[in-house]
Amino acid sequence: MVDVLIILVVFACTGFTSLYIRKPLFEFFGIPGIEPKALRGVVYTLAILIFYNIMLLVYGFVFGKFTFFYAFEKRFFGRLVNIFKKKSNE
């Protein structure tokens, strides 16, 4: 039961951190100035995907659940790769 609580806390901390740091980080990299807006949306999604997953591993390490979150990341990105493999084979 404690493990589940720790995992939920890690997800919560990662979400709050990504919301808190998003604006300064994106201004630093110049993302708000990207035109057209559709391209900005794609860059925003990719940046959040990368940043969120890195922070998930960092918080997992801090809370002692790095092994769980590392396996979670491998499954997540494995599924993501499989989606694109299936589309290219069709």
mmCIF file with all atom_site columns, N, CA and C in Angstrom, residues 20-61:
data_model
loop_
_atom_site.group_PDB
_atom_site.id
_atom_site.type_symbol
_atom_site.label_atom_id
_atom_site.label_alt_id
_atom_site.label_comp_id
_atom_site.label_asym_id
_atom_site.label_entity_id
_atom_site.label_seq_id
_atom_site.pdbx_PDB_ins_code
_atom_site.Cartn_x
_atom_site.Cartn_y
_atom_site.Cartn_z
_atom_site.occupancy
_atom_site.B_iso_or_equiv
_atom_site.pdbx_formal_charge
_atom_site.auth_seq_id
_atom_site.auth_comp_id
_atom_site.auth_asym_id
_atom_site.auth_atom_id
_atom_site.pdbx_PDB_model_num
ATOM 1   N N  . TYR A 1 20 ? 4.791  23.989 -13.344 1.00 0.00 ? 20 TYR A N  1
ATOM 2   C CA . TYR A 1 20 ? 5.465  25.125 -12.724 1.00 0.00 ? 20 TYR A CA 1
ATOM 3   C C  . TYR A 1 20 ? 6.612  25.641 -13.590 1.00 0.00 ? 20 TYR A C  1
ATOM 4   N N  . ILE A 1 21 ? 7.367  24.728 -14.172 1.00 0.00 ? 21 ILE A N  1
ATOM 5   C CA . ILE A 1 21 ? 8.587  25.130 -14.883 1.00 0.00 ? 21 ILE A CA 1
ATOM 6   C C  . ILE A 1 21 ? 8.356  25.337 -16.373 1.00 0.00 ? 21 ILE A C  1
ATOM 7   N N  . ARG A 1 22 ? 7.173  25.000 -16.884 1.00 0.00 ? 22 ARG A N  1
ATOM 8   C CA . ARG A 1 22 ? 6.901  25.070 -18.314 1.00 0.00 ? 22 ARG A CA 1
ATOM 9   C C  . ARG A 1 22 ? 7.151  26.459 -18.896 1.00 0.00 ? 22 ARG A C  1
ATOM 10  N N  . LYS A 1 23 ? 6.565  27.477 -18.324 1.00 0.00 ? 23 LYS A N  1
ATOM 11  C CA . LYS A 1 23 ? 6.668  28.820 -18.904 1.00 0.00 ? 23 LYS A CA 1
ATOM 12  C C  . LYS A 1 23 ? 8.114  29.342 -18.949 1.00 0.00 ? 23 LYS A C  1
ATOM 13  N N  . PRO A 1 24 ? 8.857  29.319 -17.834 1.00 0.00 ? 24 PRO A N  1
ATOM 14  C CA . PRO A 1 24 ? 10.240 29.812 -17.917 1.00 0.00 ? 24 PRO A CA 1
ATOM 15  C C  . PRO A 1 24 ? 11.121 28.981 -18.852 1.00 0.00 ? 24 PRO A C  1
ATOM 16  N N  . LEU A 1 25 ? 10.908 27.673 -18.855 1.00 0.00 ? 25 LEU A N  1
ATOM 17  C CA . LEU A 1 25 ? 11.706 26.803 -19.715 1.00 0.00 ? 25 LEU A CA 1
ATOM 18  C C  . LEU A 1 25 ? 11.417 27.072 -21.187 1.00 0.00 ? 25 LEU A C  1
ATOM 19  N N  . PHE A 1 26 ? 10.144 27.238 -21.529 1.00 0.00 ? 26 PHE A N  1
ATOM 20  C CA . PHE A 1 26 ? 9.783  27.480 -22.913 1.00 0.00 ? 26 PHE A CA 1
ATOM 21  C C  . PHE A 1 26 ? 10.220 28.859 -23.377 1.00 0.00 ? 26 PHE A C  1
ATOM 22  N N  . GLU A 1 27 ? 10.166 29.845 -22.507 1.00 0.00 ? 27 GLU A N  1
ATOM 23  C CA . GLU A 1 27 ? 10.653 31.171 -22.883 1.00 0.00 ? 27 GLU A CA 1
ATOM 24  C C  . GLU A 1 27 ? 12.158 31.148 -23.100 1.00 0.00 ? 27 GLU A C  1
ATOM 25  N N  . PHE A 1 28 ? 12.872 30.370 -22.298 1.00 0.00 ? 28 PHE A N  1
ATOM 26  C CA . PHE A 1 28 ? 14.316 30.246 -22.450 1.00 0.00 ? 28 PHE A CA 1
ATOM 27  C C  . PHE A 1 28 ? 14.664 29.665 -23.821 1.00 0.00 ? 28 PHE A C  1
ATOM 28  N N  . PHE A 1 29 ? 13.912 28.660 -24.255 1.00 0.00 ? 29 PHE A N  1
ATOM 29  C CA . PHE A 1 29 ? 14.170 28.016 -25.541 1.00 0.00 ? 29 PHE A CA 1
ATOM 30  C C  . PHE A 1 29 ? 13.480 28.711 -26.708 1.00 0.00 ? 29 PHE A C  1
ATOM 31  N N  . GLY A 1 30 ? 12.686 29.750 -26.459 1.00 0.00 ? 30 GLY A N  1
ATOM 32  C CA . GLY A 1 30 ? 12.052 30.516 -27.514 1.00 0.00 ? 30 GLY A CA 1
ATOM 33  C C  . GLY A 1 30 ? 10.843 29.853 -28.156 1.00 0.00 ? 30 GLY A C  1
ATOM 34  N N  . ILE A 1 31 ? 10.218 28.930 -27.464 1.00 0.00 ? 31 ILE A N  1
ATOM 35  C CA . ILE A 1 31 ? 9.071  28.214 -28.027 1.00 0.00 ? 31 ILE A CA 1
ATOM 36  C C  . ILE A 1 31 ? 7.865  29.127 -28.256 1.00 0.00 ? 31 ILE A C  1
ATOM 37  N N  . PRO A 1 32 ? 7.555  30.101 -27.380 1.00 0.00 ? 32 PRO A N  1
ATOM 38  C CA . PRO A 1 32 ? 6.380  30.943 -27.647 1.00 0.00 ? 32 PRO A CA 1
ATOM 39  C C  . PRO A 1 32 ? 6.480  31.759 -28.937 1.00 0.00 ? 32 PRO A C  1
ATOM 40  N N  . GLY A 1 33 ? 7.673  31.977 -29.440 1.00 0.00 ? 33 GLY A N  1
ATOM 41  C CA . GLY A 1 33 ? 7.849  32.768 -30.649 1.00 0.00 ? 33 GLY A CA 1
ATOM 42  C C  . GLY A 1 33 ? 7.766  31.971 -31.939 1.00 0.00 ? 33 GLY A C  1
ATOM 43  N N  . ILE A 1 34 ? 7.579  30.671 -31.844 1.00 0.00 ? 34 ILE A N  1
ATOM 44  C CA . ILE A 1 34 ? 7.544  29.831 -33.045 1.00 0.00 ? 34 ILE A CA 1
ATOM 45  C C  . ILE A 1 34 ? 6.238  30.069 -33.802 1.00 0.00 ? 34 ILE A C  1
ATOM 46  N N  . GLU A 1 35 ? 6.378  30.289 -35.097 1.00 0.00 ? 35 GLU A N  1
ATOM 47  C CA . GLU A 1 35 ? 5.208  30.435 -35.977 1.00 0.00 ? 35 GLU A CA 1
ATOM 48  C C  . GLU A 1 35 ? 5.333  29.392 -37.064 1.00 0.00 ? 35 GLU A C  1
ATOM 49  N N  . PRO A 1 36 ? 4.312  28.815 -37.550 1.00 0.00 ? 36 PRO A N  1
ATOM 50  C CA . PRO A 1 36 ? 2.894  28.939 -37.223 1.00 0.00 ? 36 PRO A CA 1
ATOM 51  C C  . PRO A 1 36 ? 2.560  28.229 -35.907 1.00 0.00 ? 36 PRO A C  1
ATOM 52  N N  . LYS A 1 37 ? 1.363  28.485 -35.421 1.00 0.00 ? 37 LYS A N  1
ATOM 53  C CA . LYS A 1 37 ? 0.957  27.934 -34.130 1.00 0.00 ? 37 LYS A CA 1
ATOM 54  C C  . LYS A 1 37 ? 0.915  26.409 -34.143 1.00 0.00 ? 37 LYS A C  1
ATOM 55  N N  . ALA A 1 38 ? 0.622  25.805 -35.276 1.00 0.00 ? 38 ALA A N  1
ATOM 56  C CA . ALA A 1 38 ? 0.589  24.343 -35.358 1.00 0.00 ? 38 ALA A CA 1
ATOM 57  C C  . ALA A 1 38 ? 1.967  23.764 -35.067 1.00 0.00 ? 38 ALA A C  1
ATOM 58  N N  . LEU A 1 39 ? 3.007  24.393 -35.596 1.00 0.00 ? 39 LEU A N  1
ATOM 59  C CA . LEU A 1 39 ? 4.373  23.950 -35.327 1.00 0.00 ? 39 LEU A CA 1
ATOM 60  C C  . LEU A 1 39 ? 4.711  24.137 -33.855 1.00 0.00 ? 39 LEU A C  1
ATOM 61  N N  . ARG A 1 40 ? 4.257  25.244 -33.278 1.00 0.00 ? 40 ARG A N  1
ATOM 62  C CA . ARG A 1 40 ? 4.465  25.497 -31.849 1.00 0.00 ? 40 ARG A CA 1
ATOM 63  C C  . ARG A 1 40 ? 3.824  24.380 -31.022 1.00 0.00 ? 40 ARG A C  1
ATOM 64  N N  . GLY A 1 41 ? 2.642  23.928 -31.429 1.00 0.00 ? 41 GLY A N  1
ATOM 65  C CA . GLY A 1 41 ? 1.961  22.838 -30.724 1.00 0.00 ? 41 GLY A CA 1
ATOM 66  C C  . GLY A 1 41 ? 2.738  21.539 -30.777 1.00 0.00 ? 41 GLY A C  1
ATOM 67  N N  . VAL A 1 42 ? 3.318  21.248 -31.929 1.00 0.00 ? 42 VAL A N  1
ATOM 68  C CA . VAL A 1 42 ? 4.118  20.028 -32.068 1.00 0.00 ? 42 VAL A CA 1
ATOM 69  C C  . VAL A 1 42 ? 5.373  20.122 -31.202 1.00 0.00 ? 42 VAL A C  1
ATOM 70  N N  . VAL A 1 43 ? 6.059  21.243 -31.254 1.00 0.00 ? 43 VAL A N  1
ATOM 71  C CA . VAL A 1 43 ? 7.266  21.436 -30.446 1.00 0.00 ? 43 VAL A CA 1
ATOM 72  C C  . VAL A 1 43 ? 6.931  21.380 -28.962 1.00 0.00 ? 43 VAL A C  1
ATOM 73  N N  . TYR A 1 44 ? 5.818  21.999 -28.575 1.00 0.00 ? 44 TYR A N  1
ATOM 74  C CA . TYR A 1 44 ? 5.361  21.986 -27.185 1.00 0.00 ? 44 TYR A CA 1
ATOM 75  C C  . TYR A 1 44 ? 5.113  20.550 -26.714 1.00 0.00 ? 44 TYR A C  1
ATOM 76  N N  . THR A 1 45 ? 4.417  19.764 -27.528 1.00 0.00 ? 45 THR A N  1
ATOM 77  C CA . THR A 1 45 ? 4.105  18.381 -27.153 1.00 0.00 ? 45 THR A CA 1
ATOM 78  C C  . THR A 1 45 ? 5.367  17.548 -27.012 1.00 0.00 ? 45 THR A C  1
ATOM 79  N N  . LEU A 1 46 ? 6.280  17.674 -27.941 1.00 0.00 ? 46 LEU A N  1
ATOM 80  C CA . LEU A 1 46 ? 7.533  16.909 -27.854 1.00 0.00 ? 46 LEU A CA 1
ATOM 81  C C  . LEU A 1 46 ? 8.374  17.331 -26.650 1.00 0.00 ? 46 LEU A C  1
ATOM 82  N N  . ALA A 1 47 ? 8.430  18.631 -26.389 1.00 0.00 ? 47 ALA A N  1
ATOM 83  C CA . ALA A 1 47 ? 9.218  19.125 -25.255 1.00 0.00 ? 47 ALA A CA 1
ATOM 84  C C  . ALA A 1 47 ? 8.630  18.638 -23.936 1.00 0.00 ? 47 ALA A C  1
ATOM 85  N N  . ILE A 1 48 ? 7.323  18.697 -23.802 1.00 0.00 ? 48 ILE A N  1
ATOM 86  C CA . ILE A 1 48 ? 6.684  18.226 -22.572 1.00 0.00 ? 48 ILE A CA 1
ATOM 87  C C  . ILE A 1 48 ? 6.885  16.729 -22.412 1.00 0.00 ? 48 ILE A C  1
ATOM 88  N N  . LEU A 1 49 ? 6.775  15.983 -23.496 1.00 0.00 ? 49 LEU A N  1
ATOM 89  C CA . LEU A 1 49 ? 6.966  14.537 -23.443 1.00 0.00 ? 49 LEU A CA 1
ATOM 90  C C  . LEU A 1 49 ? 8.356  14.200 -22.907 1.00 0.00 ? 49 LEU A C  1
ATOM 91  N N  . ILE A 1 50 ? 9.352  14.864 -23.428 1.00 0.00 ? 50 ILE A N  1
ATOM 92  C CA . ILE A 1 50 ? 10.731 14.606 -22.995 1.00 0.00 ? 50 ILE A CA 1
ATOM 93  C C  . ILE A 1 50 ? 10.945 15.065 -21.555 1.00 0.00 ? 50 ILE A C  1
ATOM 94  N N  . PHE A 1 51 ? 10.546 16.297 -21.254 1.00 0.00 ? 51 PHE A N  1
ATOM 95  C CA . PHE A 1 51 ? 10.764 16.856 -19.919 1.00 0.00 ? 51 PHE A CA 1
ATOM 96  C C  . PHE A 1 51 ? 10.022 16.059 -18.848 1.00 0.00 ? 51 PHE A C  1
ATOM 97  N N  . TYR A 1 52 ? 8.772  15.708 -19.115 1.00 0.00 ? 52 TYR A N  1
ATOM 98  C CA . TYR A 1 52 ? 7.962  14.981 -18.141 1.00 0.00 ? 52 TYR A CA 1
ATOM 99  C C  . TYR A 1 52 ? 8.593  13.630 -17.824 1.00 0.00 ? 52 TYR A C  1
ATOM 100 N N  . ASN A 1 53 ? 9.053  12.931 -18.839 1.00 0.00 ? 53 ASN A N  1
ATOM 101 C CA . ASN A 1 53 ? 9.625  11.608 -18.617 1.00 0.00 ? 53 ASN A CA 1
ATOM 102 C C  . ASN A 1 53 ? 10.958 11.667 -17.881 1.00 0.00 ? 53 ASN A C  1
ATOM 103 N N  . ILE A 1 54 ? 11.745 12.692 -18.142 1.00 0.00 ? 54 ILE A N  1
ATOM 104 C CA . ILE A 1 54 ? 12.992 12.864 -17.386 1.00 0.00 ? 54 ILE A CA 1
ATOM 105 C C  . ILE A 1 54 ? 12.683 13.168 -15.928 1.00 0.00 ? 54 ILE A C  1
ATOM 106 N N  . MET A 1 55 ? 11.731 14.060 -15.694 1.00 0.00 ? 55 MET A N  1
ATOM 107 C CA . MET A 1 55 ? 11.364 14.397 -14.311 1.00 0.00 ? 55 MET A CA 1
ATOM 108 C C  . MET A 1 55 ? 10.756 13.192 -13.587 1.00 0.00 ? 55 MET A C  1
ATOM 109 N N  . LEU A 1 56 ? 10.041 12.345 -14.302 1.00 0.00 ? 56 LEU A N  1
ATOM 110 C CA . LEU A 1 56 ? 9.483  11.144 -13.696 1.00 0.00 ? 56 LEU A CA 1
ATOM 111 C C  . LEU A 1 56 ? 10.597 10.242 -13.174 1.00 0.00 ? 56 LEU A C  1
ATOM 112 N N  . LEU A 1 57 ? 11.663 10.105 -13.932 1.00 0.00 ? 57 LEU A N  1
ATOM 113 C CA . LEU A 1 57 ? 12.800 9.306  -13.484 1.00 0.00 ? 57 LEU A CA 1
ATOM 114 C C  . LEU A 1 57 ? 13.520 9.973  -12.311 1.00 0.00 ? 57 LEU A C  1
ATOM 115 N N  . VAL A 1 58 ? 13.647 11.294 -12.343 1.00 0.00 ? 58 VAL A N  1
ATOM 116 C CA . VAL A 1 58 ? 14.313 12.017 -11.256 1.00 0.00 ? 58 VAL A CA 1
ATOM 117 C C  . VAL A 1 58 ? 13.535 11.848 -9.955  1.00 0.00 ? 58 VAL A C  1
ATOM 118 N N  . TYR A 1 59 ? 12.226 12.100 -10.004 1.00 0.00 ? 59 TYR A N  1
ATOM 119 C CA . TYR A 1 59 ? 11.421 11.934 -8.797  1.00 0.00 ? 59 TYR A CA 1
ATOM 120 C C  . TYR A 1 59 ? 11.352 10.475 -8.366  1.00 0.00 ? 59 TYR A C  1
ATOM 121 N N  . GLY A 1 60 ? 11.337 9.558  -9.311  1.00 0.00 ? 60 GLY A N  1
ATOM 122 C CA . GLY A 1 60 ? 11.380 8.141  -8.961  1.00 0.00 ? 60 GLY A CA 1
ATOM 123 C C  . GLY A 1 60 ? 12.645 7.799  -8.207  1.00 0.00 ? 60 GLY A C  1
ATOM 124 N N  . PHE A 1 61 ? 13.753 8.374  -8.626  1.00 0.00 ? 61 PHE A N  1
ATOM 125 C CA . PHE A 1 61 ? 15.014 8.161  -7.919  1.00 0.00 ? 61 PHE A CA 1
ATOM 126 C C  . PHE A 1 61 ? 14.969 8.764  -6.516  1.00 0.00 ? 61 PHE A C  1
#
